[in-house]
């Protein structure tokens, strides 16, 4: 079944608990962490993850858009992250392997994320050791951008490698997912859809989550 991970980047941070309760019909809470270096924006960090952990039973999918993410993955796990994803572009291959090992040592699920310009093959050194692969369908940094349909061949390629090498691994798309773009993501092989503005701008949030889940 397709899973929906609303991004709280589009929530009202002054009413974060209310806005997390509004997405109770979803499967994950997607938390976008930005450091102003890896991406040109600064959002939220460890104290916010710690504060939202007790207000929901949903797993927290923490997307680290920070340089050298291995420096902080353990702190995010301790704060209550269930899945921690790191960008392959954010450090050396060896350091990314070490970051994944640190997440696993904390008993949490690990994932790797690819920016739009990063080729699908960049996932291969990590594919057999992660629980989640993520294809960015916008340039990371901001919510509300236009979906990049030209990322669908990358999703399809990674789906075929997952089926072959690590069938339990999930495949997430992140950025610009909305009712008119979710179908092609599912078609290409994604099973987790991140959606920020499409969820939080909806008048009926549970209905929008159901709509994205069925791909139209
Ligand atoms: C972008 C973030 C996304 C973003 C998604 O850097 O990683 O998770 O918040 O927002 P929408 O769905 O509005 O593109
Ligand atoms: Zn994200």
Short mmCIF file of C-alpha atoms and ligand atoms in Angstrom, two decimals:
data_model
loop_
_atom_site.label_atom_id
_atom_site.label_comp_id
_atom_site.label_asym_id
_atom_site.label_seq_id
_atom_site.Cartn_x
_atom_site.Cartn_y
_atom_site.Cartn_z
CA UNK A 1 0.00 0.00 0.00
CA UNK A 2 1.13 3.53 -0.76
CA UNK A 3 2.15 5.53 2.32
CA UNK A 4 1.75 9.27 2.79
CA UNK A 5 4.30 11.38 4.66
CA UNK A 6 3.06 14.97 5.08
CA UNK A 7 5.86 17.47 5.51
CA UNK A 8 5.39 19.74 8.51
CA UNK A 9 7.45 22.36 6.67
CA UNK A 10 4.04 23.52 5.41
CA UNK A 11 2.45 23.42 8.87
CA UNK A 12 1.85 26.44 11.10
CA UNK A 13 4.85 26.28 13.47
CA UNK A 14 2.93 28.32 16.05
CA UNK A 15 0.34 25.52 16.11
CA UNK A 16 2.52 22.51 15.42
CA UNK A 17 0.75 20.08 17.76
CA UNK A 18 -2.63 20.93 16.21
CA UNK A 19 -1.18 20.57 12.71
CA UNK A 20 0.36 17.18 13.52
CA UNK A 21 -2.99 15.96 14.84
CA UNK A 22 -4.53 17.11 11.55
CA UNK A 23 -2.46 14.52 9.65
CA UNK A 24 -3.37 11.56 11.88
CA UNK A 25 -4.62 9.67 8.80
CA UNK A 26 -1.10 9.65 7.32
CA UNK A 27 1.67 7.07 7.72
CA UNK A 28 4.70 9.15 8.62
CA UNK A 29 5.39 12.69 9.81
CA UNK A 30 8.06 14.10 7.47
CA UNK A 31 10.41 16.52 9.25
CA UNK A 32 12.63 18.71 7.03
CA UNK A 33 15.85 19.72 8.77
CA UNK A 34 17.93 22.38 6.97
CA UNK A 35 21.20 23.98 8.04
CA UNK A 36 21.61 26.97 5.72
CA UNK A 37 24.72 25.31 4.22
CA UNK A 38 23.61 22.18 2.39
CA UNK A 39 20.54 24.11 1.26
CA UNK A 40 19.87 27.88 1.25
CA UNK A 41 17.30 27.78 4.05
CA UNK A 42 17.17 27.09 7.81
CA UNK A 43 14.23 25.26 9.38
CA UNK A 44 14.05 23.13 12.52
CA UNK A 45 16.27 20.81 14.48
CA UNK A 46 16.74 18.44 17.39
CA UNK A 47 14.64 20.27 20.06
CA UNK A 48 11.63 20.36 17.75
CA UNK A 49 11.90 16.64 17.01
CA UNK A 50 12.06 16.01 20.76
CA UNK A 51 8.98 18.18 21.36
CA UNK A 52 6.81 16.60 18.69
CA UNK A 53 7.76 13.01 19.56
CA UNK A 54 5.19 12.66 22.38
CA UNK A 55 2.28 14.27 20.51
CA UNK A 56 1.90 11.58 17.80
CA UNK A 57 2.07 7.82 17.42
CA UNK A 58 3.12 8.17 13.78
CA UNK A 59 6.75 7.38 12.95
CA UNK A 60 8.93 10.47 12.45
CA UNK A 61 10.68 10.51 9.05
CA UNK A 62 13.51 12.98 9.56
CA UNK A 63 15.06 14.32 6.33
CA UNK A 64 18.47 15.82 7.07
CA UNK A 65 19.47 18.50 4.56
CA UNK A 66 22.70 19.27 6.41
CA UNK A 67 26.40 18.95 5.60
CA UNK A 68 28.22 15.99 7.17
CA UNK A 69 25.00 14.54 8.64
CA UNK A 70 26.92 11.87 10.57
CA UNK A 71 27.76 14.56 13.12
CA UNK A 72 24.13 14.72 14.25
CA UNK A 73 22.32 11.48 13.38
CA UNK A 74 22.63 10.01 16.87
CA UNK A 75 21.12 13.12 18.44
CA UNK A 76 18.16 12.98 16.06
CA UNK A 77 17.65 9.29 16.92
CA UNK A 78 17.77 10.06 20.65
CA UNK A 79 15.28 12.90 20.13
CA UNK A 80 12.74 10.42 18.72
CA UNK A 81 13.31 10.02 14.98
CA UNK A 82 12.20 6.62 13.64
CA UNK A 83 13.71 7.02 10.19
CA UNK A 84 16.67 9.26 9.49
CA UNK A 85 17.61 10.05 5.89
CA UNK A 86 20.89 11.59 4.78
CA UNK A 87 21.89 13.06 1.42
CA UNK A 88 24.55 11.14 -0.53
CA UNK A 89 25.90 14.54 -1.64
CA UNK A 90 26.41 15.73 1.95
CA UNK A 91 29.67 13.87 2.67
CA UNK A 92 32.09 11.24 1.36
CA UNK A 93 30.80 7.77 0.56
CA UNK A 94 32.66 6.36 3.54
CA UNK A 95 31.17 8.97 5.90
CA UNK A 96 27.66 8.25 4.62
CA UNK A 97 28.18 4.52 5.33
CA UNK A 98 29.27 5.48 8.84
CA UNK A 99 26.22 7.71 9.33
CA UNK A 100 23.94 4.82 8.30
CA UNK A 101 25.75 2.51 10.74
CA UNK A 102 25.24 5.02 13.56
CA UNK A 103 21.50 5.22 12.84
CA UNK A 104 21.25 1.42 12.86
CA UNK A 105 23.24 1.21 16.09
CA UNK A 106 20.48 3.33 17.64
CA UNK A 107 17.90 0.78 16.45
CA UNK A 108 16.40 3.17 13.88
CA UNK A 109 15.74 2.94 10.15
CA UNK A 110 18.16 4.69 7.78
CA UNK A 111 17.76 6.08 4.29
CA UNK A 112 19.67 7.90 1.57
CA UNK A 113 18.38 10.84 -0.47
CA UNK A 114 19.34 11.95 -3.98
CA UNK A 115 19.10 15.55 -5.22
CA UNK A 116 17.66 16.05 -8.72
CA UNK A 117 21.08 16.37 -10.40
CA UNK A 118 22.44 13.21 -8.72
CA UNK A 119 22.24 10.11 -10.93
CA UNK A 120 20.24 7.07 -9.85
CA UNK A 121 23.46 5.01 -9.64
CA UNK A 122 24.58 7.08 -6.63
CA UNK A 123 22.17 5.03 -4.50
CA UNK A 124 23.85 1.72 -5.35
CA UNK A 125 26.70 1.73 -2.78
CA UNK A 126 24.05 2.04 -0.03
CA UNK A 127 21.06 0.18 -1.41
CA UNK A 128 21.58 -3.08 0.41
CA UNK A 129 22.08 -1.47 3.82
CA UNK A 130 19.17 1.03 3.98
CA UNK A 131 15.45 0.74 4.72
CA UNK A 132 14.50 3.76 2.58
CA UNK A 133 15.64 5.43 -0.63
CA UNK A 134 14.44 8.96 -1.44
CA UNK A 135 14.31 10.70 -4.82
CA UNK A 136 13.95 14.49 -4.63
CA UNK A 137 11.42 15.75 -7.15
CA UNK A 138 12.28 19.40 -6.38
CA UNK A 139 15.58 21.09 -5.53
CA UNK A 140 15.78 20.68 -1.73
CA UNK A 141 15.36 23.82 0.36
CA UNK A 142 11.77 24.97 0.09
CA UNK A 143 8.22 23.66 0.07
CA UNK A 144 5.70 24.60 -2.59
CA UNK A 145 7.92 24.15 -5.67
CA UNK A 146 6.92 22.55 -8.98
CA UNK A 147 7.20 18.78 -9.38
CA UNK A 148 10.01 17.55 -11.65
CA UNK A 149 8.39 14.83 -13.77
CA UNK A 150 11.76 14.13 -15.39
CA UNK A 151 12.81 12.37 -12.16
CA UNK A 152 10.42 9.47 -12.89
CA UNK A 153 12.98 7.38 -14.83
CA UNK A 154 15.26 7.66 -11.78
CA UNK A 155 12.47 6.40 -9.53
CA UNK A 156 11.80 3.50 -11.91
CA UNK A 157 15.49 2.55 -12.08
CA UNK A 158 15.83 2.54 -8.29
CA UNK A 159 12.58 0.56 -7.96
CA UNK A 160 13.99 -2.19 -10.19
CA UNK A 161 17.24 -2.33 -8.18
CA UNK A 162 15.29 -2.44 -4.91
CA UNK A 163 13.15 -5.32 -6.16
CA UNK A 164 16.30 -7.17 -7.14
CA UNK A 165 18.65 -6.39 -4.23
CA UNK A 166 16.63 -5.30 -1.18
CA UNK A 167 12.88 -5.86 -1.63
CA UNK A 168 12.02 -4.67 1.89
CA UNK A 169 13.43 -1.20 1.18
CA UNK A 170 10.89 1.60 0.77
CA UNK A 171 11.10 4.17 -2.04
CA UNK A 172 10.00 7.72 -1.29
CA UNK A 173 9.55 10.76 -3.54
CA UNK A 174 9.83 14.22 -2.02
CA UNK A 175 8.75 17.52 -3.52
CA UNK A 176 5.79 18.84 -5.48
CA UNK A 177 3.63 15.77 -4.89
CA UNK A 178 -0.03 16.71 -5.37
CA UNK A 179 -3.21 15.12 -6.75
CA UNK A 180 -2.05 15.74 -10.33
CA UNK A 181 1.46 14.32 -9.82
CA UNK A 182 1.04 11.47 -7.31
CA UNK A 183 -0.15 8.97 -9.92
CA UNK A 184 3.06 9.09 -11.93
CA UNK A 185 5.14 8.61 -8.76
CA UNK A 186 3.23 5.47 -7.86
CA UNK A 187 3.39 4.29 -11.47
CA UNK A 188 7.18 4.73 -11.46
CA UNK A 189 7.45 2.60 -8.31
CA UNK A 190 7.43 4.92 -5.31
CA UNK A 191 5.59 3.57 -2.27
CA UNK A 192 5.99 6.59 0.05
CA UNK A 193 4.89 10.07 -1.05
CA UNK A 194 6.00 13.18 0.85
CA UNK A 195 3.57 16.07 0.46
CA UNK A 196 3.77 19.41 2.24
CA UNK A 197 1.68 22.08 0.58
CA UNK A 198 -0.71 19.63 -1.10
CA UNK A 199 -1.71 18.31 2.34
CA UNK A 200 -1.67 21.47 4.44
CA UNK A 201 -3.37 23.69 1.84
CA UNK A 202 -6.22 21.20 1.46
CA UNK A 203 -9.59 22.10 2.94
CA UNK A 204 -10.20 18.48 3.96
CA UNK A 205 -6.82 17.06 4.99
CA UNK A 206 -7.91 13.42 5.61
CA UNK A 207 -9.62 13.39 2.19
CA UNK A 208 -6.48 14.81 0.54
CA UNK A 209 -4.32 12.12 2.20
CA UNK A 210 -6.71 9.44 0.90
CA UNK A 211 -6.63 11.02 -2.55
CA UNK A 212 -2.81 11.02 -2.73
CA UNK A 213 -2.73 7.45 -1.47
CA UNK A 214 -4.84 6.20 -4.35
CA UNK A 215 -2.89 8.21 -6.93
CA UNK A 216 -5.37 10.78 -8.23
C1 LIG B 1 12.08 20.27 0.28
C2 LIG B 1 11.59 19.33 1.34
C3 LIG B 1 10.24 18.75 1.05
C4 LIG B 1 9.16 19.79 0.97
C5 LIG B 1 7.94 19.21 0.34
O1 LIG B 1 13.39 20.63 0.58
O2 LIG B 1 12.48 18.25 1.48
O3 LIG B 1 9.93 17.76 2.01
O4 LIG B 1 8.81 20.30 2.23
O5 LIG B 1 7.00 20.24 0.20
P1 LIG B 1 6.01 20.29 -1.04
O6 LIG B 1 5.18 19.06 -0.98
O7 LIG B 1 5.24 21.54 -0.78
O8 LIG B 1 6.86 20.34 -2.27
ZN1 LIG B 2 11.83 16.51 2.75
#
